[in-house]
Short mmCIF file of C-alpha atoms in Angstrom, two decimals:
data_model
loop_
_atom_site.label_atom_id
_atom_site.label_comp_id
_atom_site.label_asym_id
_atom_site.label_seq_id
_atom_site.Cartn_x
_atom_site.Cartn_y
_atom_site.Cartn_z
CA MET A 1 10.05 95.57 -165.50
CA GLY A 2 12.91 97.59 -164.16
CA ALA A 3 16.52 96.59 -164.41
CA HIS A 4 16.73 95.73 -160.57
CA THR A 5 13.96 93.34 -160.92
CA PHE A 6 15.49 91.64 -163.93
CA GLY A 7 18.85 91.25 -162.14
CA VAL A 8 17.15 89.65 -159.28
CA LEU A 9 15.51 87.13 -161.64
CA LEU A 10 18.73 86.40 -163.43
CA LEU A 11 20.60 85.86 -160.36
CA GLY A 12 17.84 83.66 -158.72
CA THR A 13 17.52 81.47 -161.94
CA ALA A 14 21.39 81.28 -162.22
CA GLY A 15 21.37 80.19 -158.25
CA LEU A 16 18.55 77.60 -158.81
CA ALA A 17 20.41 76.18 -161.88
CA VAL A 18 23.62 75.73 -159.58
CA VAL A 19 21.53 74.06 -156.92
CA VAL A 20 19.92 71.62 -159.26
CA TRP A 21 23.21 71.11 -160.91
CA VAL A 22 24.83 70.19 -157.53
CA LEU A 23 21.82 68.00 -156.65
CA HIS A 24 22.17 65.96 -159.82
CA LYS A 25 25.84 65.36 -159.27
CA LEU A 26 24.96 64.47 -155.63
CA GLY A 27 22.32 62.22 -156.52
CA ARG A 28 24.38 60.21 -158.92
CA ALA A 29 27.24 59.99 -156.51
CA LEU A 30 25.01 58.69 -154.07
CA ALA A 31 23.29 56.43 -156.55
CA ALA A 32 26.94 54.96 -157.30
CA ILE A 33 27.49 54.60 -153.62
CA ALA A 34 24.20 52.66 -153.04
CA GLU A 35 25.01 50.35 -156.06
CA THR A 36 28.36 49.67 -154.69
CA LEU A 37 26.98 48.80 -151.39
CA ALA A 38 24.15 46.74 -152.67
CA ALA A 39 26.48 44.87 -154.78
CA ALA A 40 28.76 44.43 -151.64
CA ALA A 41 25.81 43.22 -149.52
CA VAL A 42 24.92 40.61 -152.26
CA VAL A 43 28.29 39.33 -152.27
CA PHE A 44 28.62 39.40 -148.77
CA LEU A 45 25.32 37.32 -148.07
CA ALA A 46 26.14 34.86 -151.06
CA LEU A 47 29.52 34.41 -149.18
CA TRP A 48 27.75 34.23 -146.06
CA TRP A 49 25.49 31.35 -147.23
CA LEU A 50 28.26 29.89 -148.99
CA LEU A 51 30.27 29.41 -145.93
CA LYS A 52 27.14 28.30 -143.92
CA GLY A 53 26.41 25.50 -146.43
CA ILE A 54 29.91 24.20 -146.48
CA GLY A 55 29.92 24.18 -142.68
CA TRP A 56 26.63 22.45 -142.53
CA MET A 57 28.00 19.86 -144.99
CA VAL A 58 31.33 19.40 -143.14
CA LYS A 59 29.31 18.88 -140.08
CA GLU A 60 27.08 16.39 -141.57
CA ILE A 61 30.08 14.40 -143.12
CA VAL A 62 31.55 14.46 -139.64
CA THR A 63 28.50 13.42 -137.67
CA HIS A 64 26.85 11.15 -140.41
CA PRO A 65 29.72 10.05 -142.50
CA ARG A 66 27.93 6.98 -143.96
CA THR A 67 25.00 8.69 -144.86
CA ALA A 68 26.78 11.80 -146.33
CA LEU A 69 29.19 9.66 -148.42
CA THR A 70 26.24 7.53 -149.63
CA VAL A 71 24.32 10.77 -150.76
CA VAL A 72 27.57 12.11 -152.52
CA ALA A 73 28.06 8.51 -154.29
CA VAL A 74 24.55 8.49 -155.42
CA ALA A 75 24.73 12.08 -156.79
CA ALA A 76 27.96 11.45 -158.59
CA TRP A 77 26.55 8.26 -160.01
CA LEU A 78 23.48 10.02 -161.38
CA HIS A 79 25.76 12.74 -162.76
CA TRP A 80 28.17 10.21 -164.52
CA TRP A 81 26.05 7.22 -165.40
CA GLY A 82 22.50 7.95 -165.03
CA TRP A 83 19.58 6.48 -163.10
CA LEU A 84 19.05 3.34 -165.00
CA SER A 85 22.44 1.82 -164.12
CA LEU A 86 21.84 2.90 -160.58
CA VAL A 87 18.78 1.07 -160.12
CA VAL A 88 20.07 -2.07 -161.90
CA SER A 89 23.39 -1.81 -159.55
CA ILE A 90 21.05 -1.39 -156.30
CA ALA A 91 19.17 -4.30 -157.40
CA ALA A 92 22.20 -6.66 -157.82
CA VAL A 93 23.58 -5.57 -154.40
CA ALA A 94 20.23 -6.41 -152.85
CA ALA A 95 20.04 -9.58 -154.50
CA ALA A 96 23.50 -10.33 -153.33
CA LEU A 97 22.74 -9.44 -149.58
CA GLY A 98 19.79 -11.48 -149.79
CA LEU A 99 21.63 -14.53 -151.02
CA TRP A 100 24.14 -14.07 -148.35
CA ARG A 101 21.50 -13.93 -145.56
CA LEU A 102 20.01 -17.19 -146.88
CA VAL A 103 23.30 -18.92 -147.04
CA ASP A 104 24.89 -17.78 -143.67
CA LEU A 105 22.81 -15.58 -141.53
CA VAL A 106 25.47 -15.44 -138.54
CA SER A 107 28.13 -14.10 -140.94
CA PHE A 108 25.62 -11.66 -142.76
CA ASP A 109 24.40 -10.15 -139.54
CA GLN A 110 28.02 -9.83 -138.13
CA TRP A 111 29.31 -7.84 -141.14
CA ALA A 112 26.27 -6.38 -142.90
CA GLY A 113 23.09 -6.81 -140.99
CA GLN A 114 23.71 -5.00 -137.85
CA VAL A 115 25.01 -1.93 -139.99
CA LEU A 116 21.96 -1.79 -142.09
CA ARG A 117 19.73 -2.41 -139.49
CA SER A 118 21.25 0.24 -137.25
CA TRP A 119 21.17 2.79 -140.18
CA TRP A 120 17.33 1.96 -140.81
CA PHE A 121 16.11 2.03 -137.16
CA ARG A 122 18.32 5.40 -136.47
CA TRP A 123 16.53 7.26 -139.38
CA ALA A 124 13.20 5.61 -139.68
CA VAL A 125 12.26 5.01 -136.07
CA TYR A 126 14.35 6.64 -133.53
CA MET A 127 15.46 9.99 -134.92
CA PRO A 128 11.79 11.11 -135.70
CA LYS A 129 9.90 9.20 -133.11
CA LEU A 130 12.20 9.29 -129.99
CA PRO A 131 12.05 12.97 -129.23
CA GLY A 132 8.14 12.68 -129.22
CA TRP A 133 8.34 9.48 -126.74
CA LEU A 134 10.69 11.24 -124.54
CA HIS A 135 8.55 14.49 -124.36
CA ALA A 136 5.49 12.23 -123.56
CA CYS A 137 7.34 10.12 -120.87
CA GLY A 138 8.30 13.63 -119.25
CA LEU A 139 11.92 13.25 -120.18
CA SER A 140 12.23 17.01 -121.65
CA VAL A 141 13.13 20.18 -119.79
CA LYS A 142 10.88 23.10 -120.16
CA ASP A 143 12.55 26.59 -119.89
CA GLU A 144 10.48 28.36 -117.26
CA SER A 145 11.97 31.74 -117.45
CA VAL A 146 10.25 33.02 -120.45
CA PRO A 147 11.16 36.55 -121.56
CA VAL A 148 8.60 39.15 -122.15
CA ASP A 149 8.88 41.83 -124.57
CA VAL A 150 7.44 45.17 -123.54
CA THR A 151 6.99 47.94 -126.25
CA VAL A 152 6.02 51.56 -125.07
CA ASN A 153 4.10 53.72 -127.91
CA LEU A 154 3.54 57.39 -126.69
CA VAL A 155 1.34 58.27 -129.69
CA GLY A 156 -0.64 55.41 -130.48
CA ARG A 157 -3.91 54.21 -128.80
CA LYS A 158 -2.37 51.11 -127.03
CA LYS A 159 0.48 52.78 -124.87
CA ILE A 160 2.14 49.45 -123.52
CA SER A 161 2.11 46.12 -125.47
CA ARG A 162 3.47 42.97 -124.06
CA ASP A 163 4.83 39.96 -126.20
CA ARG A 164 5.20 36.97 -124.18
CA GLN A 165 7.20 34.21 -126.18
CA GLN A 166 6.33 30.42 -126.15
CA PRO A 167 8.27 28.42 -123.47
CA GLY A 168 11.32 26.77 -124.94
CA VAL A 169 11.40 22.89 -124.65
CA ARG A 170 14.87 20.94 -124.65
CA ILE A 171 14.91 17.26 -125.49
CA PRO A 172 17.67 14.96 -125.10
CA LYS A 173 19.74 14.26 -128.43
CA VAL A 174 20.06 10.91 -130.10
CA LYS A 175 23.83 10.27 -130.51
CA ARG A 176 23.92 6.78 -131.63
CA VAL A 177 22.00 3.78 -132.59
CA LYS A 178 23.29 0.22 -132.48
CA SER A 179 20.79 -2.49 -133.52
CA GLY A 180 21.59 -5.98 -132.71
CA PRO A 181 19.80 -9.37 -133.13
CA SER A 182 17.38 -8.76 -130.46
CA TRP A 183 18.20 -5.35 -128.90
CA ASP A 184 18.28 -1.78 -129.91
CA GLU A 185 21.00 0.54 -127.99
CA VAL A 186 19.96 3.94 -128.42
CA ARG A 187 22.60 6.42 -126.76
CA VAL A 188 20.97 9.80 -125.68
CA GLN A 189 22.80 12.79 -124.69
CA LEU A 190 21.01 14.28 -121.30
CA VAL A 191 20.17 18.04 -121.22
CA PRO A 192 21.20 20.25 -117.99
CA GLY A 193 18.50 19.30 -115.41
CA GLN A 194 18.37 15.59 -116.13
CA LYS A 195 19.83 12.67 -114.39
CA PRO A 196 19.94 9.06 -115.54
CA GLU A 197 17.40 8.01 -112.83
CA ASP A 198 14.83 10.03 -114.69
CA PHE A 199 15.15 7.46 -117.60
CA ASP A 200 15.25 4.48 -115.30
CA GLU A 201 11.98 5.48 -113.93
CA ALA A 202 10.44 6.17 -117.32
CA ALA A 203 11.82 2.78 -118.70
CA ARG A 204 8.29 1.07 -118.53
CA ALA A 205 6.52 3.95 -120.28
CA LEU A 206 9.21 4.25 -123.03
CA ALA A 207 8.85 0.13 -123.50
CA SER A 208 5.21 1.01 -123.96
CA ALA A 209 5.86 3.86 -126.26
CA ARG A 210 8.07 1.52 -128.52
CA LYS A 211 5.71 -1.30 -128.26
CA VAL A 212 8.20 -3.75 -126.87
CA ALA A 213 8.07 -6.02 -123.78
CA ARG A 214 11.34 -4.55 -122.12
CA CYS A 215 13.25 -1.30 -121.83
CA GLN A 216 16.42 -1.09 -119.66
CA VAL A 217 18.69 2.07 -118.96
CA ARG A 218 22.24 2.00 -118.59
CA GLU A 219 24.55 4.71 -117.67
CA VAL A 220 27.49 5.13 -120.29
CA ALA A 221 28.86 8.47 -119.39
CA PRO A 222 27.86 11.40 -116.77
CA ASN A 223 25.76 12.89 -119.44
CA VAL A 224 24.93 9.91 -121.72
CA VAL A 225 22.80 6.96 -121.08
CA SER A 226 21.78 4.02 -123.30
CA VAL A 227 18.14 3.36 -123.80
CA ASP A 228 17.76 -0.32 -124.75
CA PHE A 229 14.83 -1.69 -126.40
CA GLN A 230 14.53 -5.48 -126.58
CA ARG A 231 12.74 -6.34 -129.77
CA ARG A 232 12.51 -10.08 -129.52
CA ASP A 233 13.71 -12.38 -126.61
CA LEU A 234 16.40 -14.85 -127.71
CA LEU A 235 16.32 -16.66 -124.48
CA ALA A 236 12.65 -17.69 -124.87
CA ALA A 237 13.82 -21.32 -125.81
CA PRO A 238 16.36 -23.14 -123.90
CA VAL A 239 19.99 -22.63 -125.42
CA PRO A 240 21.35 -26.02 -126.79
CA CYS A 241 24.52 -27.33 -125.30
CA ARG A 242 27.48 -27.18 -127.43
CA GLU A 243 29.64 -30.40 -128.03
CA LEU A 244 32.08 -30.90 -125.34
CA GLU A 245 35.60 -30.28 -126.21
CA ALA A 246 38.01 -33.39 -125.78
CA ALA A 247 40.97 -31.04 -126.35
CA GLU A 248 42.56 -28.49 -123.88
CA ILE A 249 40.13 -26.28 -122.50
CA ASP A 250 40.92 -22.42 -121.63
CA LEU A 251 39.98 -22.01 -118.20
CA ARG A 252 40.20 -18.12 -118.63
CA ARG A 253 37.26 -18.27 -121.19
CA VAL A 254 34.85 -21.21 -120.37
CA TRP A 255 31.65 -21.14 -122.52
CA ALA A 256 28.53 -20.62 -120.23
CA GLY A 257 25.75 -20.10 -122.74
CA ARG A 258 24.46 -16.98 -124.62
CA THR A 259 23.55 -13.71 -123.62
CA GLU A 260 20.13 -11.86 -124.17
CA TYR A 261 22.03 -9.94 -126.74
CA GLY A 262 22.85 -13.06 -129.03
CA GLN A 263 26.52 -13.22 -127.74
CA ASP A 264 28.45 -16.09 -126.64
CA ARG A 265 28.92 -15.87 -122.62
CA GLN A 266 32.34 -16.56 -121.56
CA VAL A 267 33.44 -16.90 -117.80
CA PRO A 268 36.76 -16.87 -116.13
CA LEU A 269 37.42 -19.92 -114.00
CA PHE A 270 41.03 -19.22 -113.73
CA GLY A 271 42.84 -15.90 -113.33
CA SER A 272 41.39 -12.48 -112.85
CA GLY A 273 37.52 -12.28 -112.26
CA SER A 274 37.09 -15.81 -111.39
CA HIS A 275 35.88 -15.38 -107.73
CA THR A 276 32.09 -14.80 -108.67
CA LEU A 277 28.82 -14.13 -106.71
CA THR A 278 25.46 -15.13 -108.32
CA ALA A 279 22.39 -13.23 -107.26
CA GLY A 280 18.93 -13.26 -108.22
CA ALA A 281 15.35 -13.70 -107.58
CA SER A 282 13.52 -17.12 -107.08
CA GLY A 283 13.36 -18.56 -110.58
CA ALA A 284 15.72 -16.32 -112.30
CA GLY A 285 17.91 -19.17 -113.40
CA LYS A 286 20.81 -19.13 -110.95
CA ASN A 287 21.43 -22.65 -111.09
CA SER A 288 22.00 -22.35 -114.87
CA VAL A 289 24.88 -20.04 -114.09
CA MET A 290 26.34 -22.62 -111.97
CA TRP A 291 25.95 -25.75 -114.11
CA SER A 292 26.86 -24.43 -117.41
CA PRO A 293 30.58 -23.85 -116.88
CA LEU A 294 30.78 -27.36 -115.34
CA VAL A 295 29.25 -28.94 -118.37
CA SER A 296 31.72 -27.17 -120.50
CA ILE A 297 34.99 -28.23 -118.42
CA ALA A 298 33.62 -31.99 -118.04
CA SER A 299 36.59 -33.29 -119.78
CA ALA A 300 39.01 -31.21 -117.70
CA VAL A 301 37.16 -32.74 -114.59
CA ARG A 302 37.43 -36.21 -116.00
CA ASP A 303 41.23 -35.72 -116.76
CA ARG A 304 41.55 -34.37 -113.05
CA LEU A 305 42.67 -31.06 -114.24
CA VAL A 306 40.07 -29.47 -112.37
CA ARG A 307 38.77 -30.60 -108.96
CA VAL A 308 35.21 -29.34 -108.01
CA SER A 309 33.92 -29.15 -104.19
CA GLY A 310 30.49 -28.81 -103.49
CA ILE A 311 28.55 -27.09 -100.47
CA ASP A 312 25.04 -27.59 -100.55
CA PRO A 313 23.10 -26.46 -97.41
CA LYS A 314 19.80 -27.57 -98.58
CA GLY A 315 20.93 -30.67 -99.89
CA MET A 316 18.94 -30.59 -103.19
CA GLU A 317 20.69 -28.40 -105.77
CA LEU A 318 23.85 -29.83 -106.05
CA ALA A 319 22.84 -33.52 -105.30
CA TYR A 320 22.06 -33.88 -108.98
CA GLY A 321 25.72 -33.77 -109.75
CA ARG A 322 27.09 -35.49 -106.79
CA GLY A 323 29.23 -37.79 -108.61
CA ILE A 324 31.53 -34.89 -109.95
CA PHE A 325 32.31 -33.39 -106.67
CA HIS A 326 35.78 -34.28 -104.94
CA ARG A 327 34.52 -32.89 -101.69
CA TYR A 328 30.59 -32.44 -100.74
CA ALA A 329 29.23 -30.78 -97.50
CA VAL A 330 25.68 -30.07 -96.63
CA THR A 331 25.72 -29.42 -92.98
CA PRO A 332 27.57 -26.37 -91.19
CA GLU A 333 30.04 -28.75 -89.70
CA GLU A 334 30.95 -30.46 -93.08
CA THR A 335 31.34 -27.01 -94.62
CA VAL A 336 33.83 -26.12 -91.85
CA ASP A 337 35.66 -29.10 -92.45
CA LEU A 338 35.62 -28.86 -95.98
CA LEU A 339 36.99 -25.25 -95.97
CA ASP A 340 39.71 -26.13 -93.50
CA GLU A 341 40.93 -28.91 -96.13
CA LEU A 342 41.18 -26.23 -98.83
CA ILE A 343 43.03 -23.70 -96.71
CA ALA A 344 45.35 -26.62 -95.60
CA SER A 345 45.92 -27.62 -99.47
CA MET A 346 46.48 -23.84 -100.14
CA ASN A 347 49.11 -23.49 -97.54
CA ALA A 348 51.05 -26.87 -98.68
CA ARG A 349 51.28 -25.20 -102.24
CA LYS A 350 52.48 -21.90 -101.09
CA GLU A 351 55.26 -23.77 -99.03
CA GLU A 352 56.00 -25.92 -102.25
CA PHE A 353 56.20 -23.46 -104.87
CA ALA A 354 57.22 -20.13 -102.92
CA GLY A 355 60.47 -18.91 -104.70
CA HIS A 356 60.16 -21.29 -107.44
CA VAL A 357 57.49 -20.20 -109.83
CA ARG A 358 55.22 -17.13 -110.07
CA THR A 359 52.28 -18.94 -111.19
CA VAL A 360 51.22 -22.50 -110.13
CA PRO A 361 50.70 -24.73 -113.06
CA VAL A 362 47.66 -26.37 -113.39
CA THR A 363 48.56 -30.27 -113.67
CA ARG A 364 47.06 -33.57 -112.38
CA GLU A 365 49.08 -33.07 -109.18
CA ASN A 366 48.09 -29.83 -108.59
CA PRO A 367 44.40 -29.44 -110.19
CA LEU A 368 42.41 -26.22 -110.18
CA GLU A 369 40.24 -26.22 -107.03
CA LEU A 370 36.80 -25.06 -107.95
CA VAL A 371 34.19 -24.58 -105.06
CA GLU A 372 30.73 -24.37 -105.74
CA PHE A 373 28.80 -22.68 -102.68
CA ASP A 374 24.97 -22.74 -103.05
CA GLU A 375 22.86 -20.49 -100.98
CA ILE A 376 25.41 -19.00 -98.87
CA GLY A 377 23.20 -16.80 -97.05
CA ALA A 378 21.74 -19.92 -95.23
CA LEU A 379 25.07 -20.53 -93.80
CA THR A 380 26.37 -17.04 -93.09
CA ARG A 381 22.84 -15.51 -91.79
CA TYR A 382 20.48 -18.52 -90.64
CA THR A 383 22.80 -20.71 -88.41
CA ASP A 384 24.18 -20.12 -84.99
CA ARG A 385 26.64 -17.36 -84.40
CA LYS A 386 29.52 -19.62 -83.64
CA THR A 387 29.19 -21.77 -86.74
CA ARG A 388 28.48 -18.42 -88.87
CA ASP A 389 31.54 -16.92 -87.77
CA LEU A 390 33.74 -19.95 -88.38
CA ILE A 391 32.36 -20.17 -92.22
CA THR A 392 32.88 -16.45 -92.84
CA GLU A 393 36.35 -16.39 -91.29
CA ARG A 394 37.52 -19.50 -93.64
CA GLY A 395 35.60 -17.99 -96.60
CA CYS A 396 37.41 -14.72 -96.31
CA THR A 397 40.60 -16.54 -95.80
CA THR A 398 40.06 -18.74 -98.97
CA VAL A 399 39.35 -15.46 -100.88
CA LYS A 400 41.55 -12.84 -99.54
CA ARG A 401 44.44 -14.64 -98.54
CA ASN A 402 44.65 -16.99 -101.32
CA PRO A 403 46.80 -15.51 -104.19
CA ARG A 404 45.11 -15.98 -107.68
CA ASP A 405 48.02 -18.29 -108.59
CA LEU A 406 47.27 -20.93 -106.40
CA GLN A 407 44.38 -22.18 -108.09
CA LYS A 408 41.48 -21.65 -105.65
CA ARG A 409 38.27 -20.51 -106.82
CA LEU A 410 35.27 -19.64 -105.01
CA ARG A 411 31.89 -19.24 -106.90
CA LEU A 412 28.87 -18.26 -104.40
CA LYS A 413 25.18 -18.41 -105.28
CA SER A 414 22.47 -16.87 -103.00
CA GLY A 415 18.81 -16.04 -103.72
CA ARG A 416 18.83 -13.31 -101.00
CA SER A 417 22.37 -11.92 -101.23
CA PRO A 418 22.90 -8.41 -99.89
CA VAL A 419 22.74 -6.59 -103.32
CA ARG A 420 21.83 -3.12 -103.40
CA PRO A 421 21.58 -0.62 -106.42
CA ARG A 422 24.73 1.65 -106.37
CA PRO A 423 26.52 3.43 -109.26
CA TRP A 424 29.72 1.19 -110.36
CA PRO A 425 32.05 1.99 -113.10
CA ARG A 426 32.07 -1.71 -114.50
CA PRO A 427 28.64 -3.03 -114.69
CA LYS A 428 27.85 -6.64 -113.63
CA LYS A 429 24.27 -7.36 -114.46
CA PRO A 430 22.33 -9.75 -112.02
CA LEU A 431 20.22 -12.25 -113.37
CA ARG A 432 16.85 -10.70 -112.38
CA CYS A 433 16.12 -8.41 -109.45
CA THR A 434 12.85 -7.94 -107.57
CA SER A 435 13.75 -4.09 -107.89
CA GLY A 436 13.06 -2.59 -111.10
CA ARG A 437 15.66 0.12 -110.52
CA PHE A 438 19.47 -0.84 -110.99
CA PHE A 439 22.20 0.83 -113.22
CA ARG A 440 25.24 -1.07 -111.88
CA VAL A 441 25.32 -3.49 -109.04
CA ARG A 442 27.83 -3.44 -106.43
CA VAL A 443 28.16 -6.20 -103.51
CA TRP A 444 27.54 -4.67 -100.14
CA ARG A 445 30.16 -5.44 -97.55
CA GLY A 446 28.11 -5.93 -94.40
CA PRO A 447 28.21 -7.74 -91.34
CA GLY A 448 29.00 -11.37 -91.90
CA TRP A 449 30.42 -10.70 -95.62
CA CYS A 450 34.16 -10.83 -97.06
#
């Protein structure tokens, strides 16, 4: 081996040693950087999941405050006092609630029963089952624009592959559940592409899915509807009449029975909203709407604070209480005379109290005039034109030109009144319509109507 060869080997070995040393240092530096990045990634992921968990907890507390606070309270109780004391406390509270329900069912249902029942039905019935019912009844929106992922592989055996995703389905969200003695009110938020009429058309199918007799839909907001399920009928048996009040009666809130929601039905006979029109199919119970307030104000009629006039074209409906009517008309001519007498009394009161008082007091000298008009359609549609025009003109005069402070109130009833379904901001439910579709009811102002 010559000197030249030995020198080349020596230089090569030295160069290789330098390269190995540099690579070693570089590897250690890269390893340190990788460890730092890995630690940062772990910290970042932990912080991300922590923030996400905190956000989820805040969302649950805001959207479901009672359930969230209950879970927190139970967890704190288990941590501090153990499960045995928790079981004993729950049993004691359940026994107290059961005793309260046995002693006073009305107050229990008002203060505790509705809350517990609403919570139970929300989480045990409607949250897990209602989405499936809505989808089965065609109340879900399917995303038809399904994306297709195309993969191009130039070296593989399969050059082009397509991955078609499953179509998405959007289902309305349950926002609130309120359970009363007989009805469950489930507020549902519509998804884009739906309208309230879609739910109304599927009401019968929803009732079958819930296994109840009735289901009705109410529009609460432009994108929120209330799907109401009737669990039991509180009006299956007649509502007993309350004891008549002998003291002063509030004519702005006259008791007229019970609603199908188990609440007292109060109707105004004086003040705003006292002019009423009752519409419904045959056998719907329109007469009870007319007679129930009259029974409640019997003492005021006896004391001559309320004077009732009756217009009965058929001569049958109001004849049962003929003795309580100050004026009574059957024929079209008698109806015109009765309305003329009311208009004359109205004009006399205006002349007497104009410039003296703002509201005419209800006294025996100036009683509240209440007009019960049964089957108004018989006189405004099915009689001769001249008489029809006279009755229409006087009826409009009584309603429109009569200030509400002059104590003249007109209550109309018709079995075939011109009522058509239309959106209306304040709902007034009819008794029973032959049409199954209605959200809000609006009185149509057509020929012969005021």
